Amino acid sequence: MGFGFMFLGYLLLLGTNFEILGIPVDITPDFLGFLIMTHGFTIASKYCECFKITRILGIVGVPVAFFEMMLSVVVALNETALPAALITVIYYAYLVFKTLFSLSLLWSLYQIAAQTGVEKLRKKSVRCAIYTVLLVYFSQFAGDLAGMLGFSLEPAMISGIAMLCDAVYVIVNATLIFGCYMWICLEGDEDMPDREDRKFKTPFDFFEKAAARDQAAKAEKAARKKKK
């Protein structure tokens, strides 16, 4: 279904920026995340049309995110002639794009959860959309909100709050994608061959093996009680 690629790609949207020799370096580049997710959307689109718009946004996100990353480096090196106001507009435009992309992805997950009857994932997708909007808003206006409450925050603290809010909504949404990977199986997929012959294992293989062991242990325990 492509959920594994969506999960891994979406985690790369974490804003993990570090300065190396005065240059901001994103160790989880967004453009790579969009690229991986787009592959997942392509796979999912074969089963459900609800990923069509999200896939288009993912494709657009690859060059857009790469441009934003390179612009951040150029600005840090003071090698740009662009006015500060335009750079600010570009920053907020990218922020809006990422937010709309996340909401589109959540809407796609809402639709496929509804179609497959997984009610808990459908409800969680709604909650995730609300969390995303609130946390993005709070990440940008934490300082203003603090001022309205009568106290001020240092710029470093405001920056830290923004990074934390971004990380929280990305991680929360990633848990929804992982839930879809674990629980959604479309009609016709029930008899798909086992994937144990894959040469390269993914983190999902370990979760699946752990779940299988737990299920086997419960079945054995129930059998022992029945014999008694």
PDB file of C-alpha atoms in Angstrom:
ATOM      1  CA  MET A   1       0.000   0.000   0.000  1.00  0.00           C
ATOM      2  CA  GLY A   2       2.973   2.377   0.287  1.00  0.00           C
ATOM      3  CA  PHE A   3       2.379   3.343   3.927  1.00  0.00           C
ATOM      4  CA  GLY A   4       5.917   2.325   4.869  1.00  0.00           C
ATOM      5  CA  PHE A   5       7.399   4.835   2.412  1.00  0.00           C
ATOM      6  CA  MET A   6       4.944   7.502   3.613  1.00  0.00           C
ATOM      7  CA  PHE A   7       5.965   6.910   7.230  1.00  0.00           C
ATOM      8  CA  LEU A   8       9.703   7.062   6.616  1.00  0.00           C
ATOM      9  CA  GLY A   9       9.385  10.044   4.275  1.00  0.00           C
ATOM     10  CA  TYR A  10       7.112  12.023   6.582  1.00  0.00           C
ATOM     11  CA  LEU A  11       9.550  11.663   9.469  1.00  0.00           C
ATOM     12  CA  LEU A  12      12.124  13.476   7.343  1.00  0.00           C
ATOM     13  CA  LEU A  13       9.941  16.589   7.570  1.00  0.00           C
ATOM     14  CA  LEU A  14      11.181  17.044  11.135  1.00  0.00           C
ATOM     15  CA  GLY A  15      12.860  20.424  11.407  1.00  0.00           C
ATOM     16  CA  THR A  16      16.221  19.150  12.658  1.00  0.00           C
ATOM     17  CA  ASN A  17      18.439  22.081  11.718  1.00  0.00           C
ATOM     18  CA  PHE A  18      21.944  22.348  13.140  1.00  0.00           C
ATOM     19  CA  GLU A  19      24.643  24.909  12.471  1.00  0.00           C
ATOM     20  CA  ILE A  20      27.958  23.620  11.152  1.00  0.00           C
ATOM     21  CA  LEU A  21      30.585  26.366  10.670  1.00  0.00           C
ATOM     22  CA  GLY A  22      27.791  28.899  10.718  1.00  0.00           C
ATOM     23  CA  ILE A  23      25.818  27.132   8.001  1.00  0.00           C
ATOM     24  CA  PRO A  24      22.378  25.669   8.851  1.00  0.00           C
ATOM     25  CA  VAL A  25      22.273  21.988   7.935  1.00  0.00           C
ATOM     26  CA  ASP A  26      19.020  20.027   7.877  1.00  0.00           C
ATOM     27  CA  ILE A  27      19.981  16.438   8.738  1.00  0.00           C
ATOM     28  CA  THR A  28      16.481  15.326   7.745  1.00  0.00           C
ATOM     29  CA  PRO A  29      16.064  17.136   4.396  1.00  0.00           C
ATOM     30  CA  ASP A  30      12.459  17.795   3.462  1.00  0.00           C
ATOM     31  CA  PHE A  31      13.028  17.296  -0.270  1.00  0.00           C
ATOM     32  CA  LEU A  32      14.199  13.724   0.363  1.00  0.00           C
ATOM     33  CA  GLY A  33      11.129  13.123   2.523  1.00  0.00           C
ATOM     34  CA  PHE A  34       8.826  14.346  -0.241  1.00  0.00           C
ATOM     35  CA  LEU A  35      10.646  12.130  -2.734  1.00  0.00           C
ATOM     36  CA  ILE A  36      10.216   8.999  -0.599  1.00  0.00           C
ATOM     37  CA  MET A  37       6.586   9.808   0.195  1.00  0.00           C
ATOM     38  CA  THR A  38       5.783  10.374  -3.472  1.00  0.00           C
ATOM     39  CA  HIS A  39       6.872   6.797  -4.171  1.00  0.00           C
ATOM     40  CA  GLY A  40       4.484   5.664  -1.450  1.00  0.00           C
ATOM     41  CA  PHE A  41       1.658   7.772  -2.888  1.00  0.00           C
ATOM     42  CA  THR A  42       2.273   6.254  -6.313  1.00  0.00           C
ATOM     43  CA  ILE A  43       1.863   2.761  -4.874  1.00  0.00           C
ATOM     44  CA  ALA A  44      -1.211   3.751  -2.843  1.00  0.00           C
ATOM     45  CA  SER A  45      -2.820   5.413  -5.875  1.00  0.00           C
ATOM     46  CA  LYS A  46      -3.042   2.012  -7.536  1.00  0.00           C
ATOM     47  CA  TYR A  47      -5.495   1.002  -4.823  1.00  0.00           C
ATOM     48  CA  CYS A  48      -7.257   4.262  -3.951  1.00  0.00           C
ATOM     49  CA  GLU A  49      -7.771   7.547  -5.829  1.00  0.00           C
ATOM     50  CA  CYS A  50      -7.861   9.451  -2.532  1.00  0.00           C
ATOM     51  CA  PHE A  51      -4.070   9.936  -2.724  1.00  0.00           C
ATOM     52  CA  LYS A  52      -4.200  11.671  -6.114  1.00  0.00           C
ATOM     53  CA  ILE A  53      -4.001  15.282  -4.880  1.00  0.00           C
ATOM     54  CA  THR A  54      -1.541  14.398  -2.112  1.00  0.00           C
ATOM     55  CA  ARG A  55       0.705  12.724  -4.680  1.00  0.00           C
ATOM     56  CA  ILE A  56       0.696  15.880  -6.819  1.00  0.00           C
ATOM     57  CA  LEU A  57       1.599  17.999  -3.792  1.00  0.00           C
ATOM     58  CA  GLY A  58       4.363  15.526  -2.942  1.00  0.00           C
ATOM     59  CA  ILE A  59       5.841  15.848  -6.423  1.00  0.00           C
ATOM     60  CA  VAL A  60       5.711  19.657  -6.194  1.00  0.00           C
ATOM     61  CA  GLY A  61       7.251  19.459  -2.734  1.00  0.00           C
ATOM     62  CA  VAL A  62      10.513  17.928  -3.986  1.00  0.00           C
ATOM     63  CA  PRO A  63      11.822  20.982  -5.915  1.00  0.00           C
ATOM     64  CA  VAL A  64      10.115  23.455  -3.574  1.00  0.00           C
ATOM     65  CA  ALA A  65      11.746  21.954  -0.478  1.00  0.00           C
ATOM     66  CA  PHE A  66      15.122  21.744  -2.226  1.00  0.00           C
ATOM     67  CA  PHE A  67      14.886  25.437  -3.201  1.00  0.00           C
ATOM     68  CA  GLU A  68      13.955  26.408   0.366  1.00  0.00           C
ATOM     69  CA  MET A  69      16.901  24.426   1.762  1.00  0.00           C
ATOM     70  CA  MET A  70      19.379  26.021  -0.651  1.00  0.00           C
ATOM     71  CA  LEU A  71      17.953  29.477   0.048  1.00  0.00           C
ATOM     72  CA  SER A  72      18.544  28.957   3.783  1.00  0.00           C
ATOM     73  CA  VAL A  73      22.193  28.126   3.094  1.00  0.00           C
ATOM     74  CA  VAL A  74      22.657  31.112   0.778  1.00  0.00           C
ATOM     75  CA  VAL A  75      21.065  33.474   3.298  1.00  0.00           C
ATOM     76  CA  ALA A  76      23.314  32.121   6.066  1.00  0.00           C
ATOM     77  CA  LEU A  77      26.370  32.816   3.884  1.00  0.00           C
ATOM     78  CA  ASN A  78      25.086  36.340   3.098  1.00  0.00           C
ATOM     79  CA  GLU A  79      25.348  35.547  -0.605  1.00  0.00           C
ATOM     80  CA  THR A  80      21.861  36.645  -1.642  1.00  0.00           C
ATOM     81  CA  ALA A  81      20.693  39.973  -2.977  1.00  0.00           C
ATOM     82  CA  LEU A  82      17.061  39.218  -2.221  1.00  0.00           C
ATOM     83  CA  PRO A  83      15.370  41.709   0.118  1.00  0.00           C
ATOM     84  CA  ALA A  84      14.622  40.494   3.624  1.00  0.00           C
ATOM     85  CA  ALA A  85      10.882  40.983   3.095  1.00  0.00           C
ATOM     86  CA  LEU A  86      10.898  38.627   0.100  1.00  0.00           C
ATOM     87  CA  ILE A  87      12.850  35.993   2.032  1.00  0.00           C
ATOM     88  CA  THR A  88      10.263  36.208   4.817  1.00  0.00           C
ATOM     89  CA  VAL A  89       7.443  35.776   2.287  1.00  0.00           C
ATOM     90  CA  ILE A  90       9.174  32.702   0.826  1.00  0.00           C
ATOM     91  CA  TYR A  91       9.605  31.239   4.322  1.00  0.00           C
ATOM     92  CA  TYR A  92       5.938  31.632   5.194  1.00  0.00           C
ATOM     93  CA  ALA A  93       4.844  30.422   1.755  1.00  0.00           C
ATOM     94  CA  TYR A  94       6.798  27.199   2.329  1.00  0.00           C
ATOM     95  CA  LEU A  95       5.324  26.886   5.816  1.00  0.00           C
ATOM     96  CA  VAL A  96       1.818  27.187   4.372  1.00  0.00           C
ATOM     97  CA  PHE A  97       2.674  24.639   1.681  1.00  0.00           C
ATOM     98  CA  LYS A  98       3.922  22.107   4.247  1.00  0.00           C
ATOM     99  CA  THR A  99       0.803  22.622   6.339  1.00  0.00           C
ATOM    100  CA  LEU A 100      -1.517  22.168   3.357  1.00  0.00           C
ATOM    101  CA  PHE A 101       0.442  19.078   2.329  1.00  0.00           C
ATOM    102  CA  SER A 102       0.047  17.583   5.798  1.00  0.00           C
ATOM    103  CA  LEU A 103      -3.678  18.327   5.827  1.00  0.00           C
ATOM    104  CA  SER A 104      -4.055  16.797   2.355  1.00  0.00           C
ATOM    105  CA  LEU A 105      -2.236  13.676   3.526  1.00  0.00           C
ATOM    106  CA  LEU A 106      -4.460  13.461   6.609  1.00  0.00           C
ATOM    107  CA  TRP A 107      -7.542  13.836   4.407  1.00  0.00           C
ATOM    108  CA  SER A 108      -6.288  10.986   2.203  1.00  0.00           C
ATOM    109  CA  LEU A 109      -5.744   8.808   5.270  1.00  0.00           C
ATOM    110  CA  TYR A 110      -9.200   9.777   6.564  1.00  0.00           C
ATOM    111  CA  GLN A 111     -10.763   8.650   3.289  1.00  0.00           C
ATOM    112  CA  ILE A 112      -8.952   5.326   3.079  1.00  0.00           C
ATOM    113  CA  ALA A 113      -9.676   4.604   6.762  1.00  0.00           C
ATOM    114  CA  ALA A 114     -13.370   5.298   6.115  1.00  0.00           C
ATOM    115  CA  GLN A 115     -13.383   3.105   3.001  1.00  0.00           C
ATOM    116  CA  THR A 116     -11.765   0.191   4.821  1.00  0.00           C
ATOM    117  CA  GLY A 117     -13.895   0.577   7.945  1.00  0.00           C
ATOM    118  CA  VAL A 118     -11.042   1.259  10.380  1.00  0.00           C
ATOM    119  CA  GLU A 119     -12.972   3.675  12.567  1.00  0.00           C
ATOM    120  CA  LYS A 120     -10.245   4.422  15.103  1.00  0.00           C
ATOM    121  CA  LEU A 121      -7.887   5.601  12.347  1.00  0.00           C
ATOM    122  CA  ARG A 122     -10.628   7.701  10.756  1.00  0.00           C
ATOM    123  CA  LYS A 123     -11.238   9.495  14.061  1.00  0.00           C
ATOM    124  CA  LYS A 124      -7.530   9.873  14.726  1.00  0.00           C
ATOM    125  CA  SER A 125      -7.015  11.536  11.337  1.00  0.00           C
ATOM    126  CA  VAL A 126      -9.506  14.245  12.350  1.00  0.00           C
ATOM    127  CA  ARG A 127      -7.715  14.792  15.654  1.00  0.00           C
ATOM    128  CA  CYS A 128      -4.362  14.943  13.865  1.00  0.00           C
ATOM    129  CA  ALA A 129      -5.661  17.628  11.498  1.00  0.00           C
ATOM    130  CA  ILE A 130      -6.744  19.748  14.470  1.00  0.00           C
ATOM    131  CA  TYR A 131      -3.409  19.214  16.244  1.00  0.00           C
ATOM    132  CA  THR A 132      -1.509  20.142  13.081  1.00  0.00           C
ATOM    133  CA  VAL A 133      -3.303  23.463  12.614  1.00  0.00           C
ATOM    134  CA  LEU A 134      -3.010  24.407  16.300  1.00  0.00           C
ATOM    135  CA  LEU A 135       0.652  23.472  16.620  1.00  0.00           C
ATOM    136  CA  VAL A 136       1.658  25.238  13.398  1.00  0.00           C
ATOM    137  CA  TYR A 137      -0.154  28.365  14.597  1.00  0.00           C
ATOM    138  CA  PHE A 138       1.421  28.160  18.052  1.00  0.00           C
ATOM    139  CA  SER A 139       4.891  27.602  16.578  1.00  0.00           C
ATOM    140  CA  GLN A 140       4.672  30.904  14.705  1.00  0.00           C
ATOM    141  CA  PHE A 141       2.859  33.061  17.240  1.00  0.00           C
ATOM    142  CA  ALA A 142       4.105  31.752  20.592  1.00  0.00           C
ATOM    143  CA  GLY A 143       5.820  35.068  21.290  1.00  0.00           C
ATOM    144  CA  ASP A 144       2.701  37.090  20.517  1.00  0.00           C
ATOM    145  CA  LEU A 145       0.534  34.808  22.624  1.00  0.00           C
ATOM    146  CA  ALA A 146       2.978  35.117  25.521  1.00  0.00           C
ATOM    147  CA  GLY A 147       2.847  38.909  25.182  1.00  0.00           C
ATOM    148  CA  MET A 148      -0.944  38.829  25.358  1.00  0.00           C
ATOM    149  CA  LEU A 149      -0.638  36.894  28.623  1.00  0.00           C
ATOM    150  CA  GLY A 150       1.673  39.518  30.074  1.00  0.00           C
ATOM    151  CA  PHE A 151       5.150  37.993  29.822  1.00  0.00           C
ATOM    152  CA  SER A 152       7.906  37.964  27.237  1.00  0.00           C
ATOM    153  CA  LEU A 153      10.007  35.136  25.822  1.00  0.00           C
ATOM    154  CA  GLU A 154      13.617  35.222  24.707  1.00  0.00           C
ATOM    155  CA  PRO A 155      14.205  34.725  20.961  1.00  0.00           C
ATOM    156  CA  ALA A 156      16.048  31.475  21.662  1.00  0.00           C
ATOM    157  CA  MET A 157      13.083  30.160  23.636  1.00  0.00           C
ATOM    158  CA  ILE A 158      10.640  31.159  20.899  1.00  0.00           C
ATOM    159  CA  SER A 159      12.793  29.340  18.362  1.00  0.00           C
ATOM    160  CA  GLY A 160      12.893  26.284  20.611  1.00  0.00           C
ATOM    161  CA  ILE A 161       9.114  26.300  21.022  1.00  0.00           C
ATOM    162  CA  ALA A 162       8.683  26.521  17.241  1.00  0.00           C
ATOM    163  CA  MET A 163      10.970  23.513  16.678  1.00  0.00           C
ATOM    164  CA  LEU A 164       9.178  21.541  19.387  1.00  0.00           C
ATOM    165  CA  CYS A 165       5.723  22.264  17.948  1.00  0.00           C
ATOM    166  CA  ASP A 166       6.862  21.239  14.465  1.00  0.00           C
ATOM    167  CA  ALA A 167       8.378  18.029  15.810  1.00  0.00           C
ATOM    168  CA  VAL A 168       5.256  17.129  17.799  1.00  0.00           C
ATOM    169  CA  TYR A 169       2.807  17.428  14.913  1.00  0.00           C
ATOM    170  CA  VAL A 170       5.107  15.551  12.541  1.00  0.00           C
ATOM    171  CA  ILE A 171       5.576  12.696  15.023  1.00  0.00           C
ATOM    172  CA  VAL A 172       1.860  12.531  15.854  1.00  0.00           C
ATOM    173  CA  ASN A 173       0.930  12.398  12.167  1.00  0.00           C
ATOM    174  CA  ALA A 174       3.628   9.781  11.570  1.00  0.00           C
ATOM    175  CA  THR A 175       2.001   7.548  14.203  1.00  0.00           C
ATOM    176  CA  LEU A 176      -1.231   7.738  12.205  1.00  0.00           C
ATOM    177  CA  ILE A 177       0.586   6.663   9.037  1.00  0.00           C
ATOM    178  CA  PHE A 178       2.172   3.790  10.951  1.00  0.00           C
ATOM    179  CA  GLY A 179      -1.281   2.805  12.231  1.00  0.00           C
ATOM    180  CA  CYS A 180      -2.500   2.652   8.645  1.00  0.00           C
ATOM    181  CA  TYR A 181       0.455   0.414   7.793  1.00  0.00           C
ATOM    182  CA  MET A 182      -0.443  -1.937  10.641  1.00  0.00           C
ATOM    183  CA  TRP A 183      -4.237  -2.072  10.323  1.00  0.00           C
ATOM    184  CA  ILE A 184      -5.377  -1.246   6.793  1.00  0.00           C
ATOM    185  CA  CYS A 185      -5.605  -4.095   4.326  1.00  0.00           C
ATOM    186  CA  LEU A 186      -7.629  -3.492   1.191  1.00  0.00           C
ATOM    187  CA  GLU A 187      -9.813  -6.107  -0.398  1.00  0.00           C
ATOM    188  CA  GLY A 188      -7.629  -8.424  -2.440  1.00  0.00           C
ATOM    189  CA  ASP A 189      -4.553  -7.915  -0.265  1.00  0.00           C
ATOM    190  CA  GLU A 190      -5.473 -10.549   2.328  1.00  0.00           C
ATOM    191  CA  ASP A 191      -3.734 -13.364   0.451  1.00  0.00           C
ATOM    192  CA  MET A 192      -0.611 -11.464  -0.551  1.00  0.00           C
ATOM    193  CA  PRO A 193       2.566 -13.567  -0.216  1.00  0.00           C
ATOM    194  CA  ASP A 194       4.722 -13.214   2.869  1.00  0.00           C
ATOM    195  CA  ARG A 195       7.560 -10.719   2.624  1.00  0.00           C
ATOM    196  CA  GLU A 196      10.089 -12.709   4.606  1.00  0.00           C
ATOM    197  CA  ASP A 197      12.182 -13.283   1.467  1.00  0.00           C
ATOM    198  CA  ARG A 198      13.123  -9.637   1.202  1.00  0.00           C
ATOM    199  CA  LYS A 199      16.866  -9.144   1.187  1.00  0.00           C
ATOM    200  CA  PHE A 200      16.746  -5.910   3.137  1.00  0.00           C
ATOM    201  CA  LYS A 201      14.669  -5.684   6.289  1.00  0.00           C
ATOM    202  CA  THR A 202      12.865  -2.564   7.436  1.00  0.00           C
ATOM    203  CA  PRO A 203      11.844  -1.453  10.947  1.00  0.00           C
ATOM    204  CA  PHE A 204       8.331  -2.635  10.149  1.00  0.00           C
ATOM    205  CA  ASP A 205       9.535  -6.241   9.914  1.00  0.00           C
ATOM    206  CA  PHE A 206      10.615  -6.145  13.543  1.00  0.00           C
ATOM    207  CA  PHE A 207       7.252  -4.717  14.675  1.00  0.00           C
ATOM    208  CA  GLU A 208       5.439  -7.424  12.730  1.00  0.00           C
ATOM    209  CA  LYS A 209       7.604 -10.189  14.204  1.00  0.00           C
ATOM    210  CA  ALA A 210       7.091  -8.823  17.719  1.00  0.00           C
ATOM    211  CA  ALA A 211       3.317  -8.702  17.186  1.00  0.00           C
ATOM    212  CA  ALA A 212       3.362 -12.273  15.840  1.00  0.00           C
ATOM    213  CA  ARG A 213       5.331 -13.484  18.868  1.00  0.00           C
ATOM    214  CA  ASP A 214       2.886 -11.800  21.252  1.00  0.00           C
ATOM    215  CA  GLN A 215      -0.073 -13.342  19.455  1.00  0.00           C
ATOM    216  CA  ALA A 216       1.533 -16.791  19.521  1.00  0.00           C
ATOM    217  CA  ALA A 217       2.287 -16.441  23.236  1.00  0.00           C
ATOM    218  CA  LYS A 218      -1.318 -15.471  23.984  1.00  0.00           C
ATOM    219  CA  ALA A 219      -2.614 -18.393  21.943  1.00  0.00           C
ATOM    220  CA  GLU A 220      -0.310 -20.815  23.795  1.00  0.00           C
ATOM    221  CA  LYS A 221      -1.381 -19.408  27.146  1.00  0.00           C
ATOM    222  CA  ALA A 222      -5.050 -19.749  26.222  1.00  0.00           C
ATOM    223  CA  ALA A 223      -4.455 -23.344  25.100  1.00  0.00           C
ATOM    224  CA  ARG A 224      -2.826 -24.222  28.413  1.00  0.00           C
ATOM    225  CA  LYS A 225      -5.750 -22.779  30.373  1.00  0.00           C
ATOM    226  CA  LYS A 226      -8.158 -24.739  28.222  1.00  0.00           C
ATOM    227  CA  LYS A 227      -6.328 -28.008  28.963  1.00  0.00           C
ATOM    228  CA  LYS A 228      -6.523 -27.356  32.701  1.00  0.00           C
TER     229      LYS A 228
END
